Coordinates of C-alpha atoms in Angstrom, one line a residue:
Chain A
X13 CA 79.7 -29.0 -22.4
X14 CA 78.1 -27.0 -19.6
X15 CA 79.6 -23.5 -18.9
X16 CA 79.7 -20.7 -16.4
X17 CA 77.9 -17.5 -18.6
X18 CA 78.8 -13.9 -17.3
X19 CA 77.6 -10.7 -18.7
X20 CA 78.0 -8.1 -19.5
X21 CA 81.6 -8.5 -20.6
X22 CA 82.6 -5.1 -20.0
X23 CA 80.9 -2.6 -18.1
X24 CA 82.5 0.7 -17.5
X25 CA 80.9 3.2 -15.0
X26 CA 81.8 6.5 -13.2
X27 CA 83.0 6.7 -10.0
X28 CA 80.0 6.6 -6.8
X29 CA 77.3 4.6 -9.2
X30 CA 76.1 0.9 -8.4
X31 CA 76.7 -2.0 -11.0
X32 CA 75.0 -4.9 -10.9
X33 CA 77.3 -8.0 -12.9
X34 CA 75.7 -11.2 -13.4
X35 CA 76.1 -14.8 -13.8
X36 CA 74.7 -17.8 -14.8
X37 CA 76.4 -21.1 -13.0
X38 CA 76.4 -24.4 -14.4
X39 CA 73.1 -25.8 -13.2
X40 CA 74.3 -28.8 -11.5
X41 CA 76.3 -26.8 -9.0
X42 CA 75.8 -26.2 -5.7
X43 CA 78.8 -23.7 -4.9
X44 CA 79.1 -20.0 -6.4
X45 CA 81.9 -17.8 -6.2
X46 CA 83.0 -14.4 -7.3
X47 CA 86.9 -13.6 -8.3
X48 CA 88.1 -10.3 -8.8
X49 CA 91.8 -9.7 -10.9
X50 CA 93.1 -6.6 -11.2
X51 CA 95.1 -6.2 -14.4
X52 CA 98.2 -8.1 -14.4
X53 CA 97.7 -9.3 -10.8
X54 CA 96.9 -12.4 -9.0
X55 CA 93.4 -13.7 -8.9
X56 CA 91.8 -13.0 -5.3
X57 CA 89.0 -14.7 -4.1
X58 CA 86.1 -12.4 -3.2
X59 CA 83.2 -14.8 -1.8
X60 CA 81.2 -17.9 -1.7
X61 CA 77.9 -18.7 -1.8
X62 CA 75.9 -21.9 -0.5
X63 CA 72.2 -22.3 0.2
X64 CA 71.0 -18.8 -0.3
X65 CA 73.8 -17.6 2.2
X66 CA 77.8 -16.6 2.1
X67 CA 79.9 -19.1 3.1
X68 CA 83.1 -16.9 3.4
X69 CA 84.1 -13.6 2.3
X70 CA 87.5 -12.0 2.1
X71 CA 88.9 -8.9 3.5
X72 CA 87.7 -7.2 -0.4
X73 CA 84.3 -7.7 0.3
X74 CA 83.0 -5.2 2.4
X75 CA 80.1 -3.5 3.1
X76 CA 80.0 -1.8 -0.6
X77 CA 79.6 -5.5 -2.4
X78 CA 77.1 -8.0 -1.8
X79 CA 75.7 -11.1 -3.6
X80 CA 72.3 -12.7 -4.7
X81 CA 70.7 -15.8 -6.1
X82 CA 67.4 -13.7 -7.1
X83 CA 66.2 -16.8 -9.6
X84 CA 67.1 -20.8 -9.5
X85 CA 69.7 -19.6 -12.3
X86 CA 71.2 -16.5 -11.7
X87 CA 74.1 -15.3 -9.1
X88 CA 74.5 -11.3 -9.1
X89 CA 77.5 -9.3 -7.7
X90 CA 76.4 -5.6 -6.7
X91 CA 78.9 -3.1 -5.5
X92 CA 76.8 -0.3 -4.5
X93 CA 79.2 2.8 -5.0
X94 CA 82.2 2.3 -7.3
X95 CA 85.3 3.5 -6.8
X96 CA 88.6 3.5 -9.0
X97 CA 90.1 0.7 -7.5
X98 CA 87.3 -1.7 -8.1
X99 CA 88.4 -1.6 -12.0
X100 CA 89.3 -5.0 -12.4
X101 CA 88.5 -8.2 -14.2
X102 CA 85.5 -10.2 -12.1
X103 CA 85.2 -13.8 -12.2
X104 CA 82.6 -16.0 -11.4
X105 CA 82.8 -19.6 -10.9
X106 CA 80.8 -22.5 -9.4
X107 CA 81.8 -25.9 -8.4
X108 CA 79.4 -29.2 -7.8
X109 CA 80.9 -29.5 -4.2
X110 CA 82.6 -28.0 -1.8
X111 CA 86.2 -28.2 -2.5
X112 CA 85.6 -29.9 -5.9
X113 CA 86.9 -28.5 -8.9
X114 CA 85.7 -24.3 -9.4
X115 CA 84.9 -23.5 -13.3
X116 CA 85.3 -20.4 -13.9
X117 CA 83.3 -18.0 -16.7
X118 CA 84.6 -15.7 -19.0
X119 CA 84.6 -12.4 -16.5
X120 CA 83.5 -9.2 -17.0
X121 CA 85.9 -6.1 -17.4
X122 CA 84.8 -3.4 -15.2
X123 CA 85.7 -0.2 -15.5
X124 CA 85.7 2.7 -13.0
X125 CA 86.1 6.0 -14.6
Chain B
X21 CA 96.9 -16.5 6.6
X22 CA 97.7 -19.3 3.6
X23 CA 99.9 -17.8 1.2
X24 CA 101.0 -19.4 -2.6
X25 CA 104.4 -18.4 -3.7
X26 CA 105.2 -19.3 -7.8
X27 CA 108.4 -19.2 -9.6
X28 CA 109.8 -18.3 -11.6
X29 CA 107.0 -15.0 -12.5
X30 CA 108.6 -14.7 -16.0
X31 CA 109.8 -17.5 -17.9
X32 CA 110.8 -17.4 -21.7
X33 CA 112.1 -20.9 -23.6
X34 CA 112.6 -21.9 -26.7
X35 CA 110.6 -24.4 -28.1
X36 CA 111.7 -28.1 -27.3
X37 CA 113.5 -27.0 -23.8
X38 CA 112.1 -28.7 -20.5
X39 CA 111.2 -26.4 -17.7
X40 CA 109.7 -26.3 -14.0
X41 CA 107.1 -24.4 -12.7
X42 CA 107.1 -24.4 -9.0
X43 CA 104.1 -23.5 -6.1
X44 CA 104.6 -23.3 -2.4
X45 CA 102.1 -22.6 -0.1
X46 CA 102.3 -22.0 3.6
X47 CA 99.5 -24.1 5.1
X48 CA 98.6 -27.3 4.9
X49 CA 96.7 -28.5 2.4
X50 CA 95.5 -31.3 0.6
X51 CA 94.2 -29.9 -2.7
X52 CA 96.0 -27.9 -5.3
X53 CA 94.4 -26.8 -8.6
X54 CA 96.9 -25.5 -11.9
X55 CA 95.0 -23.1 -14.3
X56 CA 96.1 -21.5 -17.6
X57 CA 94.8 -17.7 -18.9
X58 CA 95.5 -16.3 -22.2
X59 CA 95.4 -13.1 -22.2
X60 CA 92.6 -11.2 -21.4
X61 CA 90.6 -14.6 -21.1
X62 CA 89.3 -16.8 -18.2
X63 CA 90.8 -19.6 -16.4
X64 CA 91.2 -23.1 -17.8
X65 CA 91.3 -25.5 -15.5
X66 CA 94.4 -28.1 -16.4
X67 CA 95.1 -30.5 -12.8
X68 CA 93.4 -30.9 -9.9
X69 CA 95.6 -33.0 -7.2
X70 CA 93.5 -34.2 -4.5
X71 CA 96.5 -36.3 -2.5
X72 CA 100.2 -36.4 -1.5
X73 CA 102.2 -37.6 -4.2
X74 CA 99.7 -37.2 -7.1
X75 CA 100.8 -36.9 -10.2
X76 CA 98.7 -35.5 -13.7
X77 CA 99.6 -36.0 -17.3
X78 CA 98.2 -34.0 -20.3
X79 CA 100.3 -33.7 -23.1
X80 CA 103.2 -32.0 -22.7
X81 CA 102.0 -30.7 -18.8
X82 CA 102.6 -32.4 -16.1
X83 CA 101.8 -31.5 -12.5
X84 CA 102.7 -33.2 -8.9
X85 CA 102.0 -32.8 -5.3
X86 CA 104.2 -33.2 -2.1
X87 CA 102.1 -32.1 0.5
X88 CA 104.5 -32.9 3.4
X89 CA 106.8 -30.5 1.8
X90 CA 104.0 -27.9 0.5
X91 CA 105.0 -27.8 -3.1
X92 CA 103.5 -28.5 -6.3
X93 CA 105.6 -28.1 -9.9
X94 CA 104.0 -27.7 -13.3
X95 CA 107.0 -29.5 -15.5
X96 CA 106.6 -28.6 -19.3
X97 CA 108.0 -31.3 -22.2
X98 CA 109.5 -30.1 -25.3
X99 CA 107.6 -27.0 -25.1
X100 CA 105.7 -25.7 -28.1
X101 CA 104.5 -22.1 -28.5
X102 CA 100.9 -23.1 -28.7
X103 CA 101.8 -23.0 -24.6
X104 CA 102.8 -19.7 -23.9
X105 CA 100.1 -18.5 -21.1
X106 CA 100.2 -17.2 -17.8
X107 CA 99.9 -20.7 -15.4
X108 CA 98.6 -20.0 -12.0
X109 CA 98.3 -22.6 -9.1
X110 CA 95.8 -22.3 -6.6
X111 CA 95.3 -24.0 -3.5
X112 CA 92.4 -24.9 -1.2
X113 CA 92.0 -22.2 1.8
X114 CA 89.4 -23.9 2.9
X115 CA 85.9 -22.5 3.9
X116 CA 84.9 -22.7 0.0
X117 CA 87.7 -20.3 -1.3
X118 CA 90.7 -21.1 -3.4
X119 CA 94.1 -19.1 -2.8
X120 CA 96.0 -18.4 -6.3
X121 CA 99.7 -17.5 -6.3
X122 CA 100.8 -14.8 -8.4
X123 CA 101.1 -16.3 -11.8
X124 CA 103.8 -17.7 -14.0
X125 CA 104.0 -16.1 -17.5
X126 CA 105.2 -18.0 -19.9
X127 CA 106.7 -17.2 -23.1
X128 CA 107.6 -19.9 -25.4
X129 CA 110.0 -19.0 -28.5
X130 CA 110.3 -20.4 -31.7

């Protein structure tokens, strides 16, 4: 059964450096989305992705983050200078259609030291 | 601003009690996802409910919709421990994003 891949599953970096986490949609979809959820909290939407542009992004995503499609396969969240707070569980997820069902990948554990 | 209330946020049963999982939300809205996490794991996907009055079935789960009163319930049958998870329900905020309340963790006894 087709998946969403993510890696790396944990990254931990110091505070003020970029990370780069990465994803590989199921290839069908159309849709691609990144989820952030900060260790026993609620799962908050970070952005979506359509046709080489965002769709939508929430209040969390500001000028530090940004997203790519650099290939026909991958979908890439940057966040250019970390800072504590970004330590958090980030999950990726892609759907066929808008408003269809999301599937969501395994995440990746960032950590912010 | 669409915002999705759950409750309980802790629920412990014993094994082969019934029990209610409820989901408000604020907005309307005519799509409403249910997804499980084990700890320190992804999301599972369990329902999707596209319409008022739908109504899901899988195993011991079951979910419905009333989307004139904004409220979805996750109702559990003779609960086993193989279900102890956190449950989340998510609804559609429109504009591609899904808005997830704050999680139900369940804890099911022997």
């Amino acid at each position: 059964e087709p998946e969403v891949t993510q890696t790396p599953s944990h990254q931990v970096t110091q505070m003020g450096q970029e990370v780069i986490l990465r994803c590989v949609p199921i290839s069908n979809h159309l849709y691609f989305y990144w989820y952030r959820q900060i260790l026993g909290q609620k799962v908050e939407f970070l952005v979506s992705f359509y046709n080489n542009e965002i769709s939508e992004k929430s209040e969390i995503f500001d000028d530090q983050f940004s997203v790519e499609r650099p290939d026909g396969s991958n979908f890439t969240l940057k966040i250019r200078s970390t800072k504590l707070e970004d330590s958090a569980m980030y999950f990726c997820a892609s759907s066929v259609e808008f408003s269809y069902e999301q599937y969501f990948g395994p995440g990746t554990r960032l950590t912010v030291t | 601003e669409l915002k999705v209330e759950q409750n309980p946020l802790f629920l412990s049963m014993q094994e082969g009690k019934n029990y209610t999982i409820y989901c408000n939300y604020s907005t309307t809205s005519d799509r409403l996802y249910w997804y499980r996490q084990d700890p320190g794991k992804s999301l599972e996907s369990l329902f999707v409910l596209l319409s008022n009055g739908a109504v899901k079935q899988e195993g011991r789960l079951m979910a419905s919709l009333d989307t004139k009163a904004r409220l979805s319930t996750l109702h559990i049958t003779a609960a086993v421990h193989d279900l102890s998870a956190t449950y989340f329900c998510a609804v559609d905020g429109g504009a591609q994003k899904l808005v997830f309340g704050q999680g139900t963790r369940l804890t099911i006894n022997p």
